[in-house]
Amino acid sequence: MCVCPGPRRIGIPVGSSGLPLFSDAMPAPAQLFFPLLRNCELSRIYGTACYCHHKHLCCPPLYLPQSRLRYSPHPVYATFCRPKESWWQYTQGRRYASTPQKFYLTPPQVNSILKANEYSFKVPEFDGKNVSSVLGFDSNQLPANAPIEDRRSAATCLQTRGMLLGVFDGHAGCACSQAVSERLFYYIAVSLLPHETLLEIENAVESGRALLPILQWHKHPNDYFSKEASKLYFNSLRTYWQELIDLNTGESTDIDVKEALINAFKRLDNDISLEAQVGDPNSFLNYLVLRVAFSGATACVAHVDGVDLHVANTGDSRAMLGVQEEDGSWSAVTLSNDHNAQNERELERLKLEHPKNEAKSVVKQDRLLGLLMPFRAFGDVKFKWSIDLQKRVIESGPDQLNDNEYTKFIPPNYYTPPYLTAEPEVTYHRLRPQDKFLVLATDGLWETMHRQDVVRIVGEYLTGMHHQQPIAVGGYKVTLGQMHGLLTERRAKMSSVFEDQNAATHLIRHAVGNNEFGTVDHERLSKMLSLPEELARMYRDDITIIVVQFNSHVVGAYQNQE
């Protein structure tokens, strides 16, 4: 959503001596060096880099618009140092060569980058409980931030039925998205468990016996869990299931999936807040829980059980259903709503939750309190805690927190918190044989591609069927020679479409490499993947995609049974 370097998006004041709170896992020398480099020098060098999806990277540099920033800092918080000279002039003035040097990645190098984080899982047709309606899924990530702020998760529910899949988009660092990606599925799984199973798990903990496995994770090697926080996370989860046991006497056996999803989201966010307020005697854990609480993350999660598909969304990631029509063409069905200023119902909800005299300040310049673009998110306690609570936690916290300007900054017009919620909007869809796949993706994808194009590209990839459309030139003057080149390129594209063995990778290739004619341009793709990490963030966001493929025969069999 935002296209600014990491430290700048959290509003560190220019000239601040405090180190960024969210400089994750950097060695000490790098922590001292990078804030200066990112906050001042690179802003001057790259501040004029343009944000464009349909232009070549050799287009004239433009000043980066604030409309693309997830955080729009207070006026005293400089987001970019406006450069005295353009990026091209700056770099050319420091070269010994008189002409720019071109560097392009080879196709194998491009593939190596695109496939570095891809993961695929094929679901057994029969898992011991029921015939699965999911054939499998492909997922992938392409970072723009360093480190990447997106996360992904996928797991099979072992004590109940169904699969959980989700994408998580972090902001102000990756701490919150990492924690949510590790913990949320456990909260959902516990919320779905019957009373008897909860009792059995609690008794096993009490007696020191081995616990029943709740989830089977499907992870890429890069998708790690925090070992240091595992005990803390387990204790919070246990408190949650103990409360569920106390609330449920075992009389009702029906589990409402929608209610379970909502309760899980809200309870995890509450635990994130409570852990930060209580703190931890371990200095590392104490700093970790504070980083998680002061950063934020959106989440889009799907629960698939037979023909029952539930999507729980908090924020601006999206879930899109790919439907194949009778003539073989593809249509997109949106299963989530963005929680931002473009959603009129969200604007109305926010205004109703606060006094009328705040109607003009609660959302300013399409941002929550003029600062935050998503209107729902985990963490982000700066938009949830009272001012007194924020000051008390910061003053009693570690020096890294107390010396950080971002954490001490109070949003303007902050009168009646909380202004932000993690409560999801849950959408239910009953699968049909024509529903072929589901795309879950963070906003880095939807900023670059239209939903219909996303569904068409994935659908054609999965089926191998390509409906040739007239080549659209979008008002460009195209010569016969150029048109011949486009047709030749499309023919070559048809022969190499299956170079990707992963649908998410194939989609990322198009999202990053598509030119103005809607075809993958290797030169553009090479340029985009060659950008330095500080400049890449100005052209695009992190992209995380999960493509879930459904078994149409199983879905049809469910319908025939009824």
Coordinates of C-alpha atoms in Angstrom, one line a residue:
M1 CA 0.0 0.0 0.0
C2 CA 2.7 2.5 0.9
V3 CA 5.8 2.8 -1.1
C4 CA 8.4 4.4 1.2
P5 CA 11.4 3.0 2.9
G6 CA 10.8 1.1 6.1
P7 CA 12.0 3.7 8.8
R8 CA 10.3 6.5 6.9
R9 CA 6.9 4.9 6.9
I10 CA 6.8 5.0 10.7
G11 CA 7.6 8.7 10.9
I12 CA 11.0 9.0 12.5
P13 CA 11.8 12.7 12.8
V14 CA 14.7 14.0 10.8
G15 CA 17.7 14.4 12.9
S16 CA 16.5 12.0 15.6
S17 CA 19.3 10.4 17.5
G18 CA 17.1 7.4 18.6
L19 CA 17.4 4.2 16.7
P20 CA 14.3 2.9 14.9
L21 CA 12.3 0.6 17.1
F22 CA 11.6 -1.8 14.2
S23 CA 15.1 -2.4 12.8
D24 CA 14.6 -6.1 12.9
A25 CA 17.5 -8.5 13.5
M26 CA 20.2 -6.2 12.2
P27 CA 23.8 -6.5 13.5
A28 CA 24.9 -3.6 15.8
P29 CA 27.0 -1.8 13.2
A30 CA 24.2 -2.1 10.6
Q31 CA 21.7 -0.7 13.1
L32 CA 23.9 2.4 13.6
F33 CA 24.6 2.8 10.0
F34 CA 21.3 2.1 8.2
P35 CA 19.0 4.6 10.0
L36 CA 21.3 7.4 8.8
L37 CA 21.6 6.0 5.3
R38 CA 17.9 5.4 5.0
N39 CA 16.5 8.5 6.7
C40 CA 18.7 11.1 5.1
E41 CA 21.1 10.1 2.3
L42 CA 18.8 7.7 0.5
S43 CA 15.8 10.0 0.8
R44 CA 17.9 12.6 -1.0
I45 CA 19.1 10.1 -3.6
Y46 CA 15.8 8.3 -4.3
G47 CA 13.3 10.8 -3.1
T48 CA 12.3 11.6 -6.7
A49 CA 11.9 8.0 -7.8
C50 CA 8.5 7.5 -9.5
Y51 CA 5.9 5.0 -8.5
C52 CA 4.6 3.4 -11.7
H53 CA 3.2 0.0 -12.7
H54 CA 2.9 0.5 -16.4
K55 CA 6.0 2.5 -17.4
H56 CA 9.5 1.4 -17.9
L57 CA 12.0 2.3 -15.2
C58 CA 13.8 4.7 -17.5
C59 CA 10.8 7.2 -17.2
P60 CA 11.6 10.6 -15.8
P61 CA 11.9 10.7 -12.0
L62 CA 8.9 12.1 -10.1
Y63 CA 8.4 13.1 -6.5
L64 CA 6.8 10.3 -4.6
P65 CA 3.2 11.2 -3.7
Q66 CA 2.1 10.9 -0.1
S67 CA -1.1 9.2 -1.2
R68 CA 1.0 6.0 -1.6
L69 CA 2.3 6.0 2.0
R70 CA 0.7 3.8 4.6
Y71 CA 1.7 6.3 7.2
S72 CA 1.3 10.0 6.4
P73 CA 3.3 11.5 9.3
H74 CA 2.5 14.7 11.2
P75 CA 3.9 17.9 9.6
V76 CA 6.8 17.9 12.0
Y77 CA 7.7 14.4 10.9
A78 CA 9.4 14.7 7.6
T79 CA 8.5 11.7 5.3
F80 CA 11.0 12.6 2.6
C81 CA 13.8 15.1 2.3
R82 CA 13.0 16.8 -0.9
P83 CA 16.1 16.5 -3.0
K84 CA 18.0 19.4 -4.4
E85 CA 18.7 17.4 -7.6
S86 CA 17.1 14.5 -9.3
W87 CA 18.1 11.0 -8.7
W88 CA 19.4 10.7 -12.2
Q89 CA 21.5 13.8 -11.8
Y90 CA 22.8 12.7 -8.4
T91 CA 23.9 9.3 -9.6
Q92 CA 25.3 10.6 -13.0
G93 CA 27.4 13.2 -11.2
R94 CA 29.1 10.5 -9.3
R95 CA 29.9 8.2 -12.2
Y96 CA 33.2 8.1 -14.0
A97 CA 31.6 6.8 -17.1
S98 CA 29.9 9.3 -19.3
T99 CA 27.0 7.0 -20.4
P100 CA 24.7 4.9 -18.2
Q101 CA 25.6 1.2 -17.9
K102 CA 22.7 -1.2 -18.5
F103 CA 22.5 -4.4 -16.5
Y104 CA 19.9 -7.0 -17.0
L105 CA 19.4 -10.3 -15.2
T106 CA 19.4 -13.4 -17.3
P107 CA 16.2 -15.5 -17.4
P108 CA 17.7 -18.1 -15.0
Q109 CA 18.6 -15.3 -12.6
V110 CA 15.1 -13.9 -12.8
N111 CA 13.6 -17.3 -12.1
S112 CA 15.9 -17.9 -9.2
I113 CA 14.7 -14.7 -7.5
L114 CA 11.0 -15.3 -8.3
K115 CA 11.1 -18.9 -7.1
A116 CA 13.2 -18.4 -3.9
N117 CA 10.1 -18.3 -1.6
E118 CA 7.6 -20.5 -3.5
Y119 CA 5.9 -23.4 -1.8
S120 CA 3.4 -26.0 -3.0
F121 CA 1.3 -28.5 -1.1
K122 CA -1.0 -31.2 -2.6
V123 CA -3.8 -32.3 -0.3
P124 CA -4.4 -36.1 0.1
E125 CA -7.8 -36.9 -1.4
F126 CA -8.9 -38.5 1.8
D127 CA -7.4 -37.2 5.1
G128 CA -9.0 -39.8 7.4
K129 CA -12.1 -37.6 8.2
N130 CA -13.6 -36.6 4.9
V131 CA -12.8 -36.2 1.3
S132 CA -11.1 -32.8 0.9
S133 CA -12.6 -30.2 -1.5
V134 CA -9.1 -28.7 -1.7
L135 CA -6.7 -30.2 -4.3
G136 CA -3.8 -28.2 -3.0
F137 CA -2.3 -24.7 -2.9
D138 CA 0.7 -22.7 -4.2
S139 CA 2.1 -19.8 -2.4
N140 CA 5.0 -17.3 -2.9
Q141 CA 6.4 -14.0 -1.6
L142 CA 8.4 -11.3 -3.3
P143 CA 9.9 -8.8 -0.9
A144 CA 10.2 -5.1 -1.4
N145 CA 11.0 -4.2 2.2
A146 CA 14.1 -5.4 3.9
P147 CA 13.2 -7.5 5.8
I148 CA 9.9 -8.4 4.2
E149 CA 6.9 -7.3 6.3
D150 CA 4.4 -9.7 4.8
R151 CA 3.8 -13.2 6.3
R152 CA 1.8 -16.3 5.2
S153 CA 0.4 -19.3 6.9
A154 CA -1.3 -22.6 5.9
A155 CA -2.4 -25.5 8.1
T156 CA -4.8 -28.4 8.3
C157 CA -7.1 -28.6 11.3
L158 CA -6.4 -32.1 12.9
Q159 CA -9.1 -32.1 15.7
T160 CA -11.8 -30.6 13.5
R161 CA -12.3 -30.5 9.8
G162 CA -11.0 -28.1 7.2
M163 CA -8.0 -26.1 6.2
L164 CA -6.8 -22.6 7.2
L165 CA -4.9 -20.3 4.9
G166 CA -3.9 -16.7 5.4
V167 CA -1.8 -13.7 4.3
F168 CA -0.6 -11.0 6.7
D169 CA 0.6 -7.6 5.8
G170 CA 2.7 -5.8 8.4
H171 CA 3.4 -2.2 8.8
A172 CA 5.9 -0.3 11.0
G173 CA 8.0 -3.4 10.9
C174 CA 7.4 -7.2 10.7
A175 CA 7.0 -7.9 14.4
C176 CA 3.2 -7.9 14.5
S177 CA 2.7 -9.8 11.2
Q178 CA 5.2 -12.4 12.4
A179 CA 3.4 -12.9 15.7
V180 CA -0.1 -13.1 14.1
S181 CA 1.1 -15.5 11.4
E182 CA 2.3 -17.8 14.2
R183 CA -0.6 -17.5 16.6
L184 CA -3.9 -16.7 14.9
F185 CA -4.5 -20.2 13.5
Y186 CA -4.1 -21.7 17.0
Y187 CA -6.7 -19.3 18.3
I188 CA -9.1 -20.2 15.5
A189 CA -8.5 -23.9 15.9
V190 CA -9.2 -23.7 19.7
S191 CA -12.3 -21.7 19.0
L192 CA -13.6 -24.4 16.7
L193 CA -12.9 -27.3 19.2
P194 CA -15.9 -29.0 21.0
H195 CA -16.1 -28.8 24.8
E196 CA -14.9 -32.4 25.3
T197 CA -11.7 -31.9 23.3
L198 CA -10.9 -28.7 25.2
L199 CA -11.3 -30.6 28.4
E200 CA -9.1 -33.4 27.2
I201 CA -6.3 -30.9 26.2
E202 CA -6.5 -29.1 29.5
N203 CA -6.3 -32.4 31.5
A204 CA -3.3 -33.4 29.4
V205 CA -1.5 -30.2 30.3
E206 CA -2.4 -30.6 34.0
S207 CA -1.1 -34.1 34.2
G208 CA 2.0 -33.5 32.0
R209 CA 0.9 -35.8 29.3
A210 CA 1.5 -35.2 25.6
L211 CA -1.0 -32.8 24.0
L212 CA -3.2 -33.7 21.1
P213 CA -1.8 -32.0 17.9
I214 CA -4.2 -29.3 16.8
L215 CA -2.7 -28.2 13.5
Q216 CA -0.5 -29.6 10.8
W217 CA 1.5 -26.8 9.4
H218 CA 2.5 -26.5 5.7
K219 CA 5.5 -24.1 5.7
H220 CA 8.3 -23.0 3.5
P221 CA 11.7 -23.2 5.3
N222 CA 11.8 -19.4 5.5
D223 CA 8.5 -19.4 7.4
Y224 CA 9.9 -19.6 10.9
F225 CA 8.4 -19.6 14.4
S226 CA 9.8 -17.7 17.4
K227 CA 11.2 -20.2 19.8
E228 CA 11.9 -17.6 22.4
A229 CA 8.3 -16.6 22.7
S230 CA 6.7 -20.0 22.4
K231 CA 6.1 -20.4 26.2
L232 CA 4.5 -17.0 26.5
Y233 CA 2.3 -17.6 23.5
F234 CA 1.2 -21.0 24.8
N235 CA 0.3 -19.6 28.2
S236 CA -1.9 -16.9 26.6
L237 CA -3.6 -19.6 24.4
R238 CA -4.1 -21.8 27.4
T239 CA -5.8 -19.0 29.3
Y240 CA -8.1 -18.6 26.3
W241 CA -9.2 -22.2 26.1
Q242 CA -9.7 -22.3 29.9
E243 CA -12.1 -19.4 29.5
L244 CA -13.9 -21.3 26.7
I245 CA -14.3 -24.3 28.9
D246 CA -15.8 -22.2 31.7
L247 CA -18.2 -20.5 29.3
N248 CA -19.3 -23.7 27.6
T249 CA -20.9 -26.3 29.8
G250 CA -20.9 -28.8 26.9
E251 CA -24.7 -28.6 26.3
S252 CA -24.3 -27.1 22.8
T253 CA -22.3 -29.1 20.2
D254 CA -22.8 -26.8 17.2
I255 CA -19.9 -24.6 16.4
D256 CA -20.6 -21.3 14.6
V257 CA -17.5 -20.9 12.3
K258 CA -18.2 -17.2 11.7
E259 CA -18.4 -16.5 15.5
A260 CA -15.3 -18.6 16.1
L261 CA -13.3 -16.6 13.6
I262 CA -14.4 -13.3 15.0
N263 CA -13.7 -14.4 18.6
A264 CA -10.2 -15.7 17.6
F265 CA -9.2 -12.4 15.9
K266 CA -10.4 -10.2 18.7
R267 CA -8.9 -12.4 21.5
L268 CA -5.5 -12.6 19.9
D269 CA -5.4 -8.8 19.5
N270 CA -6.4 -8.4 23.1
D271 CA -3.6 -10.8 24.2
I272 CA -1.1 -8.8 22.1
S273 CA -2.2 -5.6 23.9
L274 CA -2.2 -7.3 27.4
E275 CA 1.2 -8.9 27.0
A276 CA 2.7 -5.5 26.1
Q277 CA 1.1 -3.9 29.2
V278 CA 2.2 -6.6 31.6
G279 CA 5.7 -6.9 30.2
D280 CA 8.1 -9.8 30.9
P281 CA 11.0 -10.2 33.3
N282 CA 13.1 -11.4 30.3
S283 CA 14.4 -8.3 28.6
F284 CA 14.4 -9.9 25.2
L285 CA 10.7 -11.0 25.5
N286 CA 9.8 -7.7 27.1
Y287 CA 11.1 -5.8 24.0
L288 CA 9.6 -8.3 21.6
V289 CA 6.0 -8.0 23.0
L290 CA 6.3 -4.2 22.8
R291 CA 7.6 -4.3 19.2
V292 CA 4.6 -6.5 18.3
A293 CA 2.1 -4.2 20.0
F294 CA 3.5 -1.0 18.5
S295 CA 3.7 -2.3 15.0
G296 CA 0.7 -3.5 13.1
A297 CA -0.7 -6.1 10.7
T298 CA -3.7 -6.8 8.5
A299 CA -5.0 -10.3 8.0
C300 CA -7.0 -12.2 5.4
V301 CA -7.8 -15.8 6.4
A302 CA -9.8 -18.5 4.6
H303 CA -11.3 -21.6 6.3
V304 CA -12.3 -24.3 3.9
D305 CA -14.4 -27.2 5.1
G306 CA -16.1 -29.2 2.3
V307 CA -18.2 -26.8 0.4
D308 CA -18.2 -24.2 3.2
L309 CA -15.8 -21.4 2.6
H310 CA -15.4 -18.6 5.2
V311 CA -13.2 -15.6 4.7
A312 CA -12.3 -13.4 7.6
N313 CA -10.7 -10.1 6.7
T314 CA -9.2 -7.4 8.8
G315 CA -7.6 -4.6 6.7
D316 CA -6.9 -4.3 3.0
S317 CA -5.6 -7.7 1.8
R318 CA -8.1 -9.5 -0.4
A319 CA -9.7 -12.8 -1.2
M320 CA -10.8 -13.4 -4.8
L321 CA -12.7 -16.4 -6.1
G322 CA -11.9 -17.6 -9.7
V323 CA -15.1 -18.8 -11.4
Q324 CA -15.0 -20.6 -14.8
E325 CA -18.1 -19.8 -16.9
E326 CA -19.7 -22.2 -19.3
D327 CA -17.9 -20.7 -22.3
G328 CA -14.5 -21.3 -20.6
S329 CA -14.0 -17.7 -19.7
W330 CA -13.1 -16.5 -16.2
S331 CA -14.8 -14.1 -13.8
A332 CA -13.8 -12.8 -10.4
V333 CA -15.9 -12.9 -7.3
T334 CA -14.7 -10.7 -4.4
L335 CA -15.0 -12.4 -1.0
S336 CA -13.6 -9.6 1.1
N337 CA -14.0 -5.8 1.5
D338 CA -11.1 -3.4 2.0
H339 CA -11.2 -1.6 5.3
N340 CA -10.1 1.8 4.2
A341 CA -11.4 5.2 3.1
Q342 CA -12.6 3.8 -0.2
N343 CA -15.2 1.8 1.7
E344 CA -18.2 4.0 2.5
R345 CA -19.5 1.6 5.2
E346 CA -16.2 1.7 7.0
L347 CA -16.2 5.5 7.0
E348 CA -19.7 5.5 8.4
R349 CA -18.8 2.9 11.1
L350 CA -15.9 5.0 12.3
K351 CA -17.9 8.2 12.5
L352 CA -20.7 6.4 14.4
E353 CA -18.2 5.1 17.0
H354 CA -17.0 8.5 17.9
P355 CA -18.6 11.8 18.9
K356 CA -20.0 14.1 16.2
N357 CA -17.4 16.8 16.9
E358 CA -14.8 14.3 15.7
A359 CA -16.5 13.6 12.4
K360 CA -14.0 15.7 10.4
S361 CA -10.9 14.6 12.2
V362 CA -11.4 10.8 12.7
V363 CA -10.6 10.4 9.0
K364 CA -8.4 13.0 7.2
Q365 CA -6.9 12.7 3.8
D366 CA -8.3 9.2 3.6
R367 CA -6.4 8.0 6.6
L368 CA -7.3 7.2 10.2
L369 CA -6.5 10.3 12.2
G370 CA -4.7 11.5 9.1
L371 CA -2.0 8.8 9.6
L372 CA -3.0 5.1 9.0
M373 CA -4.5 3.8 5.8
P374 CA -6.1 0.5 6.9
F375 CA -9.0 1.1 9.3
R376 CA -8.7 -2.4 10.9
A377 CA -5.5 -4.1 12.1
F378 CA -3.8 -6.1 14.8
G379 CA -1.4 -4.3 17.1
D380 CA -1.1 -0.6 16.4
V381 CA -1.7 0.2 20.1
K382 CA -1.0 3.9 19.3
F383 CA -4.5 4.0 17.9
K384 CA -6.1 1.9 20.7
W385 CA -4.6 2.7 24.1
S386 CA -5.3 5.9 26.1
I387 CA -2.6 8.5 26.1
D388 CA -1.9 7.8 29.8
L389 CA -1.5 4.1 29.2
Q390 CA 0.9 4.8 26.3
K391 CA 3.0 7.1 28.4
R392 CA 3.1 4.7 31.3
V393 CA 4.2 1.7 29.2
I394 CA 6.8 3.7 27.3
E395 CA 8.3 5.2 30.4
S396 CA 8.6 1.9 32.2
G397 CA 9.8 0.1 29.0
P398 CA 13.3 -0.5 27.8
D399 CA 15.5 2.3 26.6
Q400 CA 15.1 1.4 23.0
L401 CA 11.4 2.1 23.4
N402 CA 11.7 5.2 25.5
D403 CA 14.2 6.8 23.2
N404 CA 12.2 6.2 20.1
E405 CA 10.4 9.2 18.7
Y406 CA 7.7 7.2 16.9
T407 CA 6.5 5.4 20.0
K408 CA 6.3 8.7 22.0
F409 CA 4.4 10.5 19.2
I410 CA 0.7 10.8 20.0
P411 CA -1.6 11.0 16.9
P412 CA -3.4 14.3 16.4
N413 CA -7.0 14.8 17.5
Y414 CA -6.6 11.7 19.8
Y415 CA -9.6 12.1 22.1
T416 CA -11.8 9.0 22.3
P417 CA -9.7 5.8 21.7
P418 CA -9.8 3.1 20.5
Y419 CA -9.9 4.2 16.9
L420 CA -8.8 0.9 15.5
T421 CA -10.1 -2.6 15.8
A422 CA -8.9 -6.1 14.7
E423 CA -12.5 -7.4 14.5
P424 CA -12.8 -9.2 11.1
E425 CA -15.5 -9.0 8.5
V426 CA -16.5 -12.6 7.7
T427 CA -17.9 -13.6 4.4
Y428 CA -19.5 -17.0 3.7
H429 CA -19.6 -18.7 0.3
R430 CA -20.9 -22.1 -0.6
L431 CA -18.6 -23.6 -3.2
R432 CA -20.0 -24.7 -6.6
P433 CA -18.4 -26.9 -9.3
Q434 CA -17.6 -23.8 -11.3
D435 CA -15.6 -22.2 -8.4
K436 CA -12.1 -23.4 -9.4
F437 CA -9.7 -21.5 -7.1
L438 CA -9.2 -18.8 -4.5
V439 CA -6.5 -16.1 -4.5
L440 CA -5.5 -14.7 -1.1
A441 CA -3.0 -11.8 -1.5
T442 CA -1.7 -8.7 0.3
D443 CA -2.3 -5.3 -1.3
G444 CA 1.0 -5.4 -3.1
L445 CA -0.6 -7.5 -5.7
W446 CA -3.9 -5.6 -6.0
E447 CA -2.1 -2.3 -6.4
T448 CA -0.5 -3.6 -9.6
M449 CA -3.2 -5.8 -11.2
H450 CA -6.9 -5.6 -11.6
R451 CA -8.9 -8.5 -10.1
Q452 CA -10.2 -9.7 -13.4
D453 CA -6.6 -9.9 -14.8
V454 CA -5.5 -11.8 -11.7
V455 CA -8.3 -14.4 -12.1
R456 CA -7.8 -14.8 -15.8
I457 CA -4.0 -15.3 -15.5
V458 CA -4.4 -17.9 -12.8
G459 CA -7.2 -19.6 -14.5
E460 CA -5.4 -19.9 -17.8
Y461 CA -2.3 -21.1 -16.0
L462 CA -4.2 -23.9 -14.1
T463 CA -6.2 -25.1 -17.1
G464 CA -3.7 -24.5 -19.9
M465 CA -6.5 -22.9 -21.9
H466 CA -5.9 -19.4 -23.2
H467 CA -8.7 -17.3 -24.6
Q468 CA -7.0 -15.0 -27.1
Q469 CA -8.2 -11.4 -26.8
P470 CA -7.5 -8.7 -29.4
I471 CA -4.3 -7.0 -28.4
A472 CA -5.1 -3.7 -26.7
V473 CA -2.7 -0.9 -27.3
G474 CA -4.5 1.6 -25.0
G475 CA -4.4 4.6 -27.3
Y476 CA -0.7 4.1 -28.3
K477 CA 0.3 4.6 -31.9
V478 CA 1.6 1.2 -33.0
T479 CA 3.3 0.5 -36.3
L480 CA 2.8 -2.7 -38.2
G481 CA 6.3 -3.7 -37.2
Q482 CA 5.5 -3.1 -33.5
M483 CA 2.3 -5.1 -33.9
H484 CA 4.2 -8.0 -35.5
G485 CA 6.6 -7.9 -32.5
L486 CA 3.7 -8.1 -30.1
L487 CA 2.1 -11.0 -31.9
T488 CA 5.5 -12.8 -31.9
E489 CA 5.9 -12.1 -28.2
R490 CA 2.5 -13.5 -27.5
R491 CA 3.3 -16.7 -29.5
A492 CA 6.5 -17.1 -27.5
K493 CA 4.6 -16.5 -24.3
M494 CA 2.2 -19.3 -25.1
S495 CA 5.1 -21.8 -25.5
S496 CA 6.7 -20.8 -22.2
V497 CA 3.7 -20.4 -20.0
F498 CA 4.5 -23.5 -18.0
E499 CA 8.0 -22.5 -17.1
D500 CA 6.5 -21.7 -13.7
Q501 CA 5.5 -24.8 -11.6
N502 CA 3.7 -22.6 -9.1
A503 CA 0.6 -20.5 -9.8
A504 CA 1.6 -17.8 -7.3
T505 CA 5.0 -17.5 -8.9
H506 CA 3.3 -17.1 -12.3
L507 CA 1.1 -14.4 -10.9
I508 CA 4.0 -12.5 -9.4
R509 CA 5.9 -12.7 -12.7
H510 CA 2.9 -10.9 -14.4
A511 CA 2.4 -8.4 -11.5
V512 CA 6.1 -7.2 -11.7
G513 CA 6.9 -7.7 -15.3
N514 CA 3.7 -6.8 -17.3
N515 CA 4.2 -3.9 -19.7
E516 CA 1.6 -1.5 -21.0
F517 CA 0.3 -4.1 -23.4
G518 CA -0.4 -6.7 -20.6
T519 CA 2.4 -9.1 -21.5
V520 CA 5.4 -10.0 -19.5
D521 CA 8.4 -7.9 -20.6
H522 CA 11.7 -9.6 -19.6
E523 CA 13.6 -6.3 -19.7
R524 CA 11.1 -4.6 -17.3
L525 CA 11.0 -7.7 -15.1
S526 CA 14.8 -7.7 -14.9
K527 CA 14.9 -4.0 -14.1
M528 CA 12.4 -4.3 -11.3
L529 CA 14.1 -7.3 -9.7
S530 CA 17.5 -5.5 -10.0
L531 CA 16.5 -2.5 -8.0
P532 CA 18.3 -1.9 -4.7
E533 CA 16.1 -2.6 -1.7
E534 CA 15.8 1.0 -0.7
L535 CA 14.6 2.0 -4.2
A536 CA 12.4 -1.1 -4.8
R537 CA 10.1 0.0 -2.0
M538 CA 9.3 3.1 -4.0
Y539 CA 8.0 1.1 -6.9
R540 CA 6.0 -1.6 -5.2
D541 CA 5.0 -3.2 -1.9
D542 CA 5.8 -6.7 -0.6
I543 CA 3.7 -9.2 -2.5
T544 CA 2.4 -12.4 -0.8
I545 CA 0.0 -14.7 -2.7
I546 CA -1.7 -18.0 -1.9
V547 CA -3.6 -19.8 -4.7
V548 CA -6.0 -22.5 -3.4
Q549 CA -7.2 -24.9 -6.1
F550 CA -10.6 -26.7 -5.5
N551 CA -11.6 -30.2 -6.4
S552 CA -14.7 -29.6 -8.7
H553 CA -15.6 -33.3 -8.6
V554 CA -15.7 -33.4 -4.8
V555 CA -17.6 -30.1 -4.7
G556 CA -20.1 -31.5 -7.2
A557 CA -20.5 -34.7 -5.2
Y558 CA -21.4 -32.7 -2.1
Q559 CA -24.1 -31.0 -4.0
N560 CA -25.5 -34.2 -5.4
Q561 CA -25.7 -35.7 -1.9
E562 CA -28.0 -32.9 -0.9

